[in-house]
CSV table of C-alpha atoms in Angstrom, one decimal:
chain,number,residue,atom,x,y,z
A,1,UNK,CA,135.1,106.2,97.2
A,2,UNK,CA,136.5,109.2,95.5
A,3,UNK,CA,136.5,112.4,98.2
A,4,UNK,CA,137.8,116.2,98.1
A,5,UNK,CA,139.5,117.1,101.2
A,6,UNK,CA,137.3,119.9,102.9
A,7,UNK,CA,140.6,121.7,103.6
A,8,UNK,CA,141.0,122.6,99.9
A,9,UNK,CA,137.6,123.7,99.0
A,10,UNK,CA,137.3,125.8,102.8
A,11,UNK,CA,140.6,127.7,101.0
A,12,UNK,CA,138.8,128.2,97.4
A,13,UNK,CA,136.1,129.9,99.5
A,14,UNK,CA,138.5,132.1,102.0
A,15,UNK,CA,140.4,133.1,98.9
A,16,UNK,CA,136.7,134.3,97.0
A,17,UNK,CA,135.8,136.0,100.1
A,18,UNK,CA,139.1,137.9,100.3
A,19,UNK,CA,138.9,138.8,96.7
A,20,UNK,CA,135.2,140.1,97.3
A,21,UNK,CA,135.8,141.8,100.1
A,22,UNK,CA,138.3,144.3,97.8
A,23,UNK,CA,135.5,144.8,95.3
A,24,UNK,CA,133.3,147.8,95.2
A,25,UNK,CA,130.2,147.4,97.6
A,26,UNK,CA,127.9,147.7,94.4
A,27,UNK,CA,129.5,144.1,93.7
A,28,UNK,CA,128.9,142.4,97.5
A,29,UNK,CA,128.0,138.8,97.0
A,30,UNK,CA,125.5,137.6,100.1
A,31,UNK,CA,126.7,134.0,101.2
A,32,UNK,CA,124.0,131.1,102.4
A,33,UNK,CA,123.9,130.6,105.8
A,34,UNK,CA,121.5,127.5,104.9
A,35,UNK,CA,123.0,124.2,106.0
A,36,UNK,CA,120.4,122.0,105.6
A,37,UNK,CA,119.3,119.2,103.6
A,38,UNK,CA,116.3,119.3,101.6
A,39,UNK,CA,115.8,116.3,99.9
A,40,UNK,CA,117.5,112.7,100.2
A,41,UNK,CA,116.7,109.6,98.0
A,42,UNK,CA,118.6,106.0,97.8
A,43,UNK,CA,118.9,104.1,94.7
A,44,UNK,CA,116.0,101.5,94.3
A,45,UNK,CA,116.4,98.5,96.7
A,46,UNK,CA,115.9,95.7,94.5
A,47,UNK,CA,112.8,95.0,92.3
A,48,UNK,CA,112.9,98.5,91.5
A,49,UNK,CA,111.7,99.8,95.0
A,50,UNK,CA,112.1,103.4,96.3
A,51,UNK,CA,111.8,104.1,99.8
A,52,UNK,CA,111.0,107.3,101.6
A,53,UNK,CA,113.0,109.0,103.5
A,54,UNK,CA,112.1,111.2,106.3
A,55,UNK,CA,114.3,114.4,107.4
A,56,UNK,CA,113.9,115.2,110.9
A,57,UNK,CA,115.5,118.7,110.9
A,58,UNK,CA,115.3,119.3,114.4
A,59,UNK,CA,117.0,116.1,115.2
A,60,UNK,CA,119.2,115.8,112.4
A,61,UNK,CA,117.8,112.5,111.3
A,62,UNK,CA,117.4,111.0,107.9
A,63,UNK,CA,115.5,107.6,108.2
A,64,UNK,CA,113.2,105.5,106.5
A,65,UNK,CA,109.9,104.8,108.1
A,66,UNK,CA,109.1,101.4,106.2
A,67,UNK,CA,112.0,99.3,107.0
A,68,UNK,CA,113.5,97.5,104.4
A,69,UNK,CA,113.2,93.7,103.8
A,70,UNK,CA,115.2,91.1,105.9
A,71,UNK,CA,118.7,90.6,104.2
A,72,UNK,CA,118.6,93.9,102.3
A,73,UNK,CA,122.1,94.6,104.2
A,74,UNK,CA,123.5,93.2,101.1
A,75,UNK,CA,122.1,95.3,98.9
A,76,UNK,CA,122.8,98.4,100.9
A,77,UNK,CA,126.3,97.6,101.6
A,78,UNK,CA,126.7,99.5,98.4
A,79,UNK,CA,124.5,102.0,97.1
A,80,UNK,CA,124.1,104.9,95.6
A,81,UNK,CA,122.5,108.1,96.9
A,82,UNK,CA,120.1,109.3,94.7
A,83,UNK,CA,119.0,112.5,95.8
A,84,UNK,CA,121.1,114.9,98.2
A,85,UNK,CA,120.0,118.0,98.0
A,86,UNK,CA,120.9,121.6,99.6
A,87,UNK,CA,120.4,125.4,99.1
A,88,UNK,CA,124.1,125.8,98.3
A,89,UNK,CA,125.9,124.0,101.0
A,90,UNK,CA,128.6,121.6,101.2
A,91,UNK,CA,128.0,117.9,102.3
A,92,UNK,CA,131.0,115.8,103.8
A,93,UNK,CA,131.7,112.7,105.8
A,94,UNK,CA,134.9,111.2,107.5
A,95,UNK,CA,137.2,109.5,105.5
A,96,UNK,CA,139.6,106.8,107.0
A,97,UNK,CA,141.6,108.9,108.6
A,98,UNK,CA,139.1,111.2,110.4
A,99,UNK,CA,139.3,114.0,108.4
A,100,UNK,CA,136.2,116.0,106.7
A,101,UNK,CA,135.7,115.0,103.0
A,102,UNK,CA,133.3,116.0,100.4
A,103,UNK,CA,130.8,113.3,99.3
A,104,UNK,CA,130.7,112.1,96.1
A,105,UNK,CA,127.2,110.7,95.3
A,106,UNK,CA,128.4,109.5,91.8
A,107,UNK,CA,130.2,106.7,93.8
A,108,UNK,CA,128.5,104.0,96.4
A,109,UNK,CA,128.1,103.8,99.8
A,110,UNK,CA,127.9,101.4,102.5
A,111,UNK,CA,124.9,102.1,105.0
A,112,UNK,CA,124.6,99.1,106.6
A,113,UNK,CA,125.5,101.5,109.6
A,114,UNK,CA,124.1,104.8,110.6
A,115,UNK,CA,126.5,107.3,108.7
A,116,UNK,CA,127.0,111.0,109.9
A,117,UNK,CA,127.7,113.6,107.7
A,118,UNK,CA,128.1,117.6,108.2
A,119,UNK,CA,126.4,120.0,106.1
A,120,UNK,CA,128.7,123.0,105.6
A,121,UNK,CA,127.1,126.7,104.6
A,122,UNK,CA,129.0,128.5,102.4
A,123,UNK,CA,129.4,131.3,105.3
A,124,UNK,CA,131.2,128.4,107.1
A,125,UNK,CA,133.4,127.4,104.1
A,126,UNK,CA,134.5,131.2,104.1
A,127,UNK,CA,135.5,131.5,107.6
A,128,UNK,CA,132.7,133.9,108.4
A,129,UNK,CA,130.5,132.1,110.4
A,130,UNK,CA,132.2,128.8,111.3
A,131,UNK,CA,129.2,127.7,113.3
A,132,UNK,CA,126.9,127.6,110.1
A,133,UNK,CA,127.3,123.8,110.4
A,134,UNK,CA,125.0,121.0,110.6
A,135,UNK,CA,125.2,117.4,111.5
A,136,UNK,CA,122.8,114.5,109.9
A,137,UNK,CA,122.7,111.0,110.7
A,138,UNK,CA,121.3,108.6,108.0
A,139,UNK,CA,119.8,105.8,109.2
A,140,UNK,CA,119.0,103.2,106.9
A,141,UNK,CA,116.3,100.8,108.7
A,142,UNK,CA,116.2,97.2,108.0
A,143,UNK,CA,113.9,94.5,109.4
A,144,UNK,CA,115.7,92.3,111.5
A,145,UNK,CA,112.8,89.6,111.2
A,146,UNK,CA,111.1,88.4,108.2
A,147,UNK,CA,107.8,90.1,108.1
A,148,UNK,CA,106.2,87.0,106.7
A,149,UNK,CA,107.1,84.9,109.6
A,150,UNK,CA,105.8,84.0,112.7
A,151,UNK,CA,107.5,84.6,115.8
A,152,UNK,CA,107.2,82.3,119.1
A,153,UNK,CA,107.4,83.6,122.8
A,154,UNK,CA,107.4,81.6,125.7
A,155,UNK,CA,104.9,83.2,128.3
A,156,UNK,CA,105.3,80.7,131.1
A,157,UNK,CA,103.7,77.8,133.1
A,158,UNK,CA,100.6,77.2,134.1
A,159,UNK,CA,100.3,77.3,138.2
A,160,UNK,CA,98.8,74.1,139.1
A,161,UNK,CA,99.9,71.4,135.9
A,162,UNK,CA,96.9,70.8,133.4
A,163,UNK,CA,97.1,67.2,132.5
A,164,UNK,CA,95.0,65.4,129.5
A,165,UNK,CA,92.2,67.4,127.3
A,166,UNK,CA,91.3,70.7,128.0
A,167,UNK,CA,89.2,73.7,126.5
A,168,UNK,CA,89.9,77.3,126.8
A,169,UNK,CA,87.7,80.3,126.3
A,170,UNK,CA,87.6,83.8,126.7
A,171,UNK,CA,84.6,85.3,128.6
A,172,UNK,CA,84.0,88.9,128.9
A,173,UNK,CA,88.0,89.9,130.3
A,174,UNK,CA,88.7,86.6,131.8
A,175,UNK,CA,89.8,83.3,130.3
A,176,UNK,CA,89.2,80.0,131.5
A,177,UNK,CA,90.4,76.7,130.8
A,178,UNK,CA,88.6,73.6,131.9
A,179,UNK,CA,90.3,70.1,132.2
A,180,UNK,CA,90.3,66.6,134.6
A,181,UNK,CA,91.8,66.0,137.8
A,182,UNK,CA,90.6,62.4,138.5
A,183,UNK,CA,86.9,62.9,138.9
A,184,UNK,CA,86.7,66.9,139.7
A,185,UNK,CA,86.6,69.1,136.7
A,186,UNK,CA,89.0,71.9,137.3
A,187,UNK,CA,88.8,75.2,136.2
A,188,UNK,CA,92.2,77.8,135.9
A,189,UNK,CA,91.2,81.2,135.5
A,190,UNK,CA,93.6,84.3,134.4
A,191,UNK,CA,93.3,87.7,133.1
A,192,UNK,CA,96.2,88.0,131.3
A,193,UNK,CA,97.4,84.4,130.4
A,194,UNK,CA,100.4,84.7,132.8
A,195,UNK,CA,99.2,84.5,136.5
A,196,UNK,CA,96.5,81.7,137.1
A,197,UNK,CA,94.0,81.0,139.9
A,198,UNK,CA,92.5,77.3,140.5
A,199,UNK,CA,89.4,76.1,141.6
A,200,UNK,CA,86.8,73.1,141.3
A,201,UNK,CA,84.0,73.7,138.6
A,202,UNK,CA,81.1,73.5,140.6
A,203,UNK,CA,77.8,71.9,138.9
A,204,UNK,CA,79.9,69.9,136.1
A,205,UNK,CA,80.5,66.1,136.6
A,206,UNK,CA,82.4,65.4,133.4
A,207,UNK,CA,84.4,67.6,130.9
A,208,UNK,CA,82.1,69.5,128.4
A,209,UNK,CA,82.3,68.1,125.0
A,210,UNK,CA,81.4,71.8,124.1
A,211,UNK,CA,81.7,75.3,125.6
A,212,UNK,CA,80.3,78.7,123.7
A,213,UNK,CA,81.0,81.9,125.4
A,214,UNK,CA,78.5,84.4,124.6
A,215,UNK,CA,78.0,88.1,126.0
A,216,UNK,CA,76.6,87.5,129.4
A,217,UNK,CA,76.1,83.7,129.8
A,218,UNK,CA,78.4,80.8,128.6
A,219,UNK,CA,76.8,77.4,127.7
A,220,UNK,CA,78.3,74.1,127.6
A,221,UNK,CA,76.8,70.5,126.5
A,222,UNK,CA,77.9,67.6,128.5
A,223,UNK,CA,75.9,63.9,127.8
A,224,UNK,CA,73.5,65.5,125.8
A,225,UNK,CA,72.5,67.9,128.3
A,226,UNK,CA,73.2,71.9,128.4
A,227,UNK,CA,74.9,73.6,131.4
A,228,UNK,CA,75.1,77.2,131.7
A,229,UNK,CA,77.4,79.5,133.9
A,230,UNK,CA,77.5,83.3,134.5
A,231,UNK,CA,81.0,83.4,136.0
A,232,UNK,CA,82.9,80.5,134.5
A,233,UNK,CA,83.1,78.7,137.9
A,234,UNK,CA,79.7,77.8,139.1
A,235,UNK,CA,77.7,75.8,136.7
A,236,UNK,CA,74.0,74.6,136.7
A,237,UNK,CA,71.9,72.4,134.3
A,238,UNK,CA,70.0,74.6,131.8
A,239,UNK,CA,66.2,74.8,131.4
A,240,UNK,CA,66.5,77.1,128.1
A,241,UNK,CA,66.7,74.4,125.6
A,242,UNK,CA,64.3,71.3,124.7
A,243,UNK,CA,65.3,68.0,124.0
A,244,UNK,CA,68.6,66.5,123.3
A,245,UNK,CA,71.5,68.9,122.6
A,246,UNK,CA,74.6,67.2,121.0
A,247,UNK,CA,76.9,70.2,121.0
A,248,UNK,CA,77.4,73.9,120.4
A,249,UNK,CA,79.0,75.0,117.0
A,250,UNK,CA,79.4,78.5,117.3
A,251,UNK,CA,78.3,82.0,118.3
A,252,UNK,CA,77.9,84.8,115.9
A,253,UNK,CA,77.1,88.9,116.2
A,254,UNK,CA,73.5,88.9,114.2
A,255,UNK,CA,72.2,92.8,113.0
A,256,UNK,CA,69.7,93.6,115.9
A,257,UNK,CA,66.3,94.8,114.2
A,258,UNK,CA,65.0,95.5,117.8
A,259,UNK,CA,66.7,98.6,117.9
A,260,UNK,CA,63.9,100.0,120.4
A,261,UNK,CA,64.8,97.6,122.8
A,262,UNK,CA,68.4,96.7,122.5
A,263,UNK,CA,70.9,99.2,122.4
A,264,UNK,CA,73.8,97.2,120.9
A,265,UNK,CA,74.1,97.0,116.9
A,266,UNK,CA,74.5,93.3,117.2
A,267,UNK,CA,73.2,90.7,119.5
A,268,UNK,CA,74.8,86.9,119.8
A,269,UNK,CA,73.3,84.3,118.4
A,270,UNK,CA,74.3,80.7,119.5
A,271,UNK,CA,74.0,77.5,116.5
A,272,UNK,CA,73.9,74.1,118.1
A,273,UNK,CA,73.1,70.3,116.8
A,274,UNK,CA,70.3,68.5,118.0
A,275,UNK,CA,69.0,64.6,117.6
A,276,UNK,CA,65.8,64.3,116.9
A,277,UNK,CA,64.2,60.8,115.5
A,278,UNK,CA,67.8,59.7,114.9
A,279,UNK,CA,68.0,62.6,112.7
A,280,UNK,CA,70.7,65.4,113.2
A,281,UNK,CA,69.5,69.0,112.9
A,282,UNK,CA,71.1,72.6,113.2
A,283,UNK,CA,69.6,75.1,115.5
A,284,UNK,CA,69.7,78.5,116.4
A,285,UNK,CA,68.7,80.8,119.5
A,286,UNK,CA,69.6,84.5,120.2
A,287,UNK,CA,71.4,84.9,123.6
A,288,UNK,CA,68.5,87.7,124.1
A,289,UNK,CA,66.0,85.2,123.9
A,290,UNK,CA,67.1,82.7,126.3
A,291,UNK,CA,64.6,81.4,128.4
A,292,UNK,CA,61.6,82.9,126.9
A,293,UNK,CA,60.2,80.0,125.3
A,294,UNK,CA,59.9,78.8,121.8
A,295,UNK,CA,63.0,80.7,120.7
A,296,UNK,CA,64.8,78.1,119.0
A,297,UNK,CA,64.9,78.1,115.5
A,298,UNK,CA,65.1,74.9,113.2
A,299,UNK,CA,67.6,76.1,110.8
A,300,UNK,CA,67.8,73.1,108.8
A,301,UNK,CA,68.7,69.1,108.6
A,302,UNK,CA,72.7,68.3,109.2
A,303,UNK,CA,74.4,67.2,106.1
A,304,UNK,CA,76.1,63.8,106.2
A,305,UNK,CA,79.2,65.9,105.8
A,306,UNK,CA,78.9,67.9,109.0
A,307,UNK,CA,81.2,67.3,111.6
A,308,UNK,CA,80.0,65.7,114.6
A,309,UNK,CA,82.7,66.4,117.4
A,310,UNK,CA,85.7,68.7,118.3
A,311,UNK,CA,84.3,71.5,116.2
A,312,UNK,CA,86.3,74.5,116.2
A,313,UNK,CA,84.9,77.7,114.9
A,314,UNK,CA,85.9,81.4,113.9
A,315,UNK,CA,84.1,84.3,112.9
A,316,UNK,CA,85.0,87.3,110.7
A,317,UNK,CA,83.0,90.0,109.4
A,318,UNK,CA,82.5,90.5,105.7
A,319,UNK,CA,80.9,93.8,104.3
A,320,UNK,CA,78.4,94.6,107.1
A,321,UNK,CA,77.7,91.1,108.2
A,322,UNK,CA,79.8,88.4,110.5
A,323,UNK,CA,80.3,84.5,109.2
A,324,UNK,CA,81.1,81.4,110.7
A,325,UNK,CA,83.5,78.9,109.5
A,326,UNK,CA,83.9,75.4,111.0
A,327,UNK,CA,86.2,72.5,111.2
A,328,UNK,CA,85.7,69.3,113.1
A,329,UNK,CA,85.8,65.4,113.2
A,330,UNK,CA,83.5,62.8,112.1
A,331,UNK,CA,82.6,59.4,113.5
A,332,UNK,CA,84.0,58.1,110.5
A,333,UNK,CA,86.8,60.1,108.3
A,334,UNK,CA,85.8,61.5,105.0
A,335,UNK,CA,88.5,60.1,102.6
A,336,UNK,CA,89.0,61.2,99.0
A,337,UNK,CA,91.7,59.0,96.6
A,338,UNK,CA,95.2,60.4,95.9
A,339,UNK,CA,97.0,58.5,93.0
A,340,UNK,CA,96.2,54.8,94.5
A,341,UNK,CA,95.8,55.9,98.2
A,342,UNK,CA,93.2,56.9,100.3
A,343,UNK,CA,93.6,60.3,102.0
A,344,UNK,CA,91.3,61.2,105.1
A,345,UNK,CA,90.1,64.9,104.6
A,346,UNK,CA,88.4,67.8,106.6
A,347,UNK,CA,85.4,69.6,105.4
A,348,UNK,CA,84.7,73.3,106.3
A,349,UNK,CA,81.0,74.7,106.6
A,350,UNK,CA,79.9,78.0,106.7
A,351,UNK,CA,77.1,79.9,108.3
A,352,UNK,CA,75.8,83.5,107.2
A,353,UNK,CA,73.6,83.7,110.3
A,354,UNK,CA,70.6,82.1,108.2
A,355,UNK,CA,71.9,79.0,106.6
A,356,UNK,CA,74.7,76.4,106.9
A,357,UNK,CA,76.7,75.9,103.7
A,358,UNK,CA,79.0,72.9,102.7
A,359,UNK,CA,82.9,75.0,101.7
A,360,UNK,CA,85.4,72.4,101.6
A,361,UNK,CA,86.6,70.6,98.4
A,362,UNK,CA,87.5,67.1,98.0
A,363,UNK,CA,89.9,68.1,95.1
A,364,UNK,CA,92.9,66.2,95.0
A,365,UNK,CA,95.3,69.5,95.0
A,366,UNK,CA,93.0,71.7,97.3
A,367,UNK,CA,91.9,69.6,100.3
A,368,UNK,CA,92.6,69.9,104.2
A,369,UNK,CA,93.6,67.1,105.7
A,370,UNK,CA,92.0,65.6,108.5
A,371,UNK,CA,93.1,67.1,111.8
A,372,UNK,CA,92.1,65.3,115.4
A,373,UNK,CA,91.5,67.7,117.9
A,374,UNK,CA,91.4,70.3,115.0
A,375,UNK,CA,91.6,74.2,115.6
A,376,UNK,CA,90.4,76.9,112.9
A,377,UNK,CA,91.4,80.6,113.2
A,378,UNK,CA,90.7,83.9,111.3
A,379,UNK,CA,94.0,85.5,111.5
A,380,UNK,CA,95.6,88.2,109.3
A,381,UNK,CA,92.6,88.1,106.9
A,382,UNK,CA,93.1,84.4,106.0
A,383,UNK,CA,91.8,81.1,107.7
A,384,UNK,CA,94.3,78.7,109.2
A,385,UNK,CA,93.6,75.4,110.4
A,386,UNK,CA,96.1,72.5,112.5
A,387,UNK,CA,95.4,70.1,114.8
A,388,UNK,CA,97.0,67.3,117.3
A,389,UNK,CA,100.8,66.4,116.7
A,390,UNK,CA,101.4,69.7,115.3
A,391,UNK,CA,103.2,68.6,112.1
A,392,UNK,CA,101.5,71.3,109.5
A,393,UNK,CA,99.6,74.3,109.1
A,394,UNK,CA,97.1,74.8,106.5
A,395,UNK,CA,95.9,78.2,105.0
A,396,UNK,CA,92.8,79.2,102.9
A,397,UNK,CA,92.8,81.9,100.8
A,398,UNK,CA,89.4,82.1,99.6
A,399,UNK,CA,87.2,81.5,103.1
A,400,UNK,CA,87.5,77.8,103.6
A,401,UNK,CA,87.0,76.7,100.0
A,402,UNK,CA,90.3,75.3,99.0
A,403,UNK,CA,93.3,74.9,101.3
A,404,UNK,CA,97.2,74.7,100.8
A,405,UNK,CA,99.9,74.1,103.5
A,406,UNK,CA,100.8,77.3,104.8
A,407,UNK,CA,104.5,79.3,104.1
A,408,UNK,CA,107.1,77.3,105.8
A,409,UNK,CA,107.7,80.7,107.3
A,410,UNK,CA,104.1,80.3,109.4
A,411,UNK,CA,104.7,77.4,110.8
A,412,UNK,CA,105.2,75.7,114.4
A,413,UNK,CA,109.0,75.8,116.0
A,414,UNK,CA,110.5,72.8,115.0
A,415,UNK,CA,114.2,71.7,115.8
A,416,UNK,CA,117.2,69.7,114.1
A,417,UNK,CA,117.0,66.6,116.4
A,418,UNK,CA,120.5,65.7,114.6
A,419,UNK,CA,122.4,67.0,117.3
A,420,UNK,CA,123.6,64.2,119.6
A,421,UNK,CA,121.9,64.5,122.8
A,422,UNK,CA,119.6,67.3,121.8
A,423,UNK,CA,116.6,68.0,124.2
A,424,UNK,CA,113.9,71.1,124.0
A,425,UNK,CA,114.3,74.2,126.0
A,426,UNK,CA,112.5,77.6,126.1
A,427,UNK,CA,115.3,78.6,123.5
A,428,UNK,CA,114.8,76.2,121.3
A,429,UNK,CA,111.4,74.6,121.3
A,430,UNK,CA,109.6,71.6,119.8
A,431,UNK,CA,105.8,71.3,119.2
A,432,UNK,CA,106.2,68.1,117.0
A,433,UNK,CA,103.6,65.4,118.6
A,434,UNK,CA,102.1,67.6,121.0
A,435,UNK,CA,98.5,66.6,122.0
A,436,UNK,CA,95.9,68.1,124.7
A,437,UNK,CA,96.3,71.7,124.0
A,438,UNK,CA,93.7,75.1,123.3
A,439,UNK,CA,93.8,78.1,121.5
A,440,UNK,CA,92.5,81.5,122.4
A,441,UNK,CA,93.3,84.7,120.3
A,442,UNK,CA,94.1,88.2,121.4
A,443,UNK,CA,92.8,90.1,118.5
A,444,UNK,CA,93.9,93.4,119.9
A,445,UNK,CA,97.3,92.6,120.1
A,446,UNK,CA,97.2,89.9,117.1
A,447,UNK,CA,98.6,87.1,119.3
A,448,UNK,CA,97.9,83.7,119.1
A,449,UNK,CA,98.2,82.0,122.6
A,450,UNK,CA,98.7,77.9,122.6
A,451,UNK,CA,97.7,76.5,126.2
A,452,UNK,CA,99.5,73.0,126.5
A,453,UNK,CA,98.7,70.5,129.2
A,454,UNK,CA,101.9,68.7,130.5
A,455,UNK,CA,102.7,65.5,128.4
A,456,UNK,CA,105.4,63.1,127.2
A,457,UNK,CA,105.8,63.1,123.5
A,458,UNK,CA,107.1,60.7,120.7
A,459,UNK,CA,106.9,61.6,117.2
A,460,UNK,CA,108.9,60.2,113.9
A,461,UNK,CA,111.4,62.9,112.4
A,462,UNK,CA,112.7,61.4,109.0
A,463,UNK,CA,112.8,57.8,109.9
A,464,UNK,CA,113.9,57.9,113.3
A,465,UNK,CA,111.7,58.1,116.5
A,466,UNK,CA,112.1,61.0,119.2
A,467,UNK,CA,110.8,61.4,122.7
A,468,UNK,CA,110.5,64.4,124.8
A,469,UNK,CA,108.4,66.1,127.9
A,470,UNK,CA,107.1,69.1,128.6
A,471,UNK,CA,105.3,70.8,131.3
A,472,UNK,CA,102.1,72.5,131.1
A,473,UNK,CA,102.7,75.7,129.5
A,474,UNK,CA,101.5,78.5,127.4
A,475,UNK,CA,103.3,80.1,124.0
A,476,UNK,CA,102.0,82.7,122.0
A,477,UNK,CA,102.9,83.5,118.3
A,478,UNK,CA,102.6,87.0,116.4
A,479,UNK,CA,103.3,87.0,112.3
A,480,UNK,CA,106.2,89.8,112.4
A,481,UNK,CA,104.3,92.3,109.4
A,482,UNK,CA,101.5,92.8,112.3
A,483,UNK,CA,104.1,93.6,114.7
A,484,UNK,CA,105.9,96.0,112.2
A,485,UNK,CA,102.4,97.5,111.2
A,486,UNK,CA,101.6,98.3,115.2
A,487,UNK,CA,105.2,99.8,115.8
A,488,UNK,CA,104.8,102.2,112.6
A,489,UNK,CA,101.3,102.9,114.0
A,490,UNK,CA,102.8,103.8,117.3
A,491,UNK,CA,105.5,105.7,115.7
A,492,UNK,CA,108.4,103.6,116.6
């Protein structure tokens, strides 16, 4: 960079001052005391993008509120200052010898690290007011993490190991995880997903095949019977349903039409499968009408492609109306032919509070593969699904109609096992091959929590088999961009 020594410029102003002092008073020149920067702009950062910079005059800080993309340091190591506006001052920086030298913005700067500059008023240069100098720090902020990637964090072990199948729910402000220990149903409960208490779930003889939390009550099905609980610990067989209830499907907020008797704008509606004369039907009931008699509503017969077990649902709002989307398993796999190979697939179904409709496609280019113990979530305005073995995540950008494999950045933690004697650790976790898990979401903080039962895992990577063991533990993931947005909103 070509820079001029400040001493030369200062000498010029000193001479100017002396000459001016010798002139008649009518010819006095007023020197500007302004030593501030009024505008700052960098050249575009790739793809022609300009980033807005904020000038904090009080702290003497120039920074970009929106951080530059990851790896932008390969651009800002040699970048031009497009705009650097002062009232009438001179801007300097330290040269290699530590001398104040004038910046020439026609030359590129290395802004990978913070850069300190000074603005000298003409009075300071002329020696009239040496203190009329203001120091600024230019801080070009660059994301350290890719905004499109998931960041994974180990939360901790579950006190009292969970073995085998499990089901987790959030009810009110408490999390409950149900599992079997011998012939007893155990329930781990926690308010923060870090410290847990372990109790027997009384009134349940086996792990329910479905558990559905509503606002004031939890419903569950086991052996085609319904059970209910108001605290997640004590359960009783429910008399609020008639006939053979196979499984609960989903809960959805429904617009409250009876505003005179209910204060809430929305009330919860449960949907479920019942078998009548060997035909499966979809039913619904409002939580506020549980136990009032004849409150069940038959929606429609379940279609041939409607899942039969391990049904996972998610809820999102579209316009002023909530919607459910589900994915589950079938007694016999639904298959499509791709080339000369039959591929088991999953079919998503949607519910708008009135009607269930098949959403998924059997297109050979937009199908969702079959997952055992599937989970579907609504996250960052998209639908994602995955299941046992944790081999891949699929995403739908059109509310469950078409699916594709999610970007490799949005994935589970996988490790390179080529290193001799490699074993997964907290620092280098491996999810491949895991089963017996549950997922709950913290929608306020945009976290996805994964609760794993302890297990011994075997999977094939490439052509080699690998084995490892893991504890009953909790992990959480969050999309970096959502964290960036929250930090920005908090002024960080």
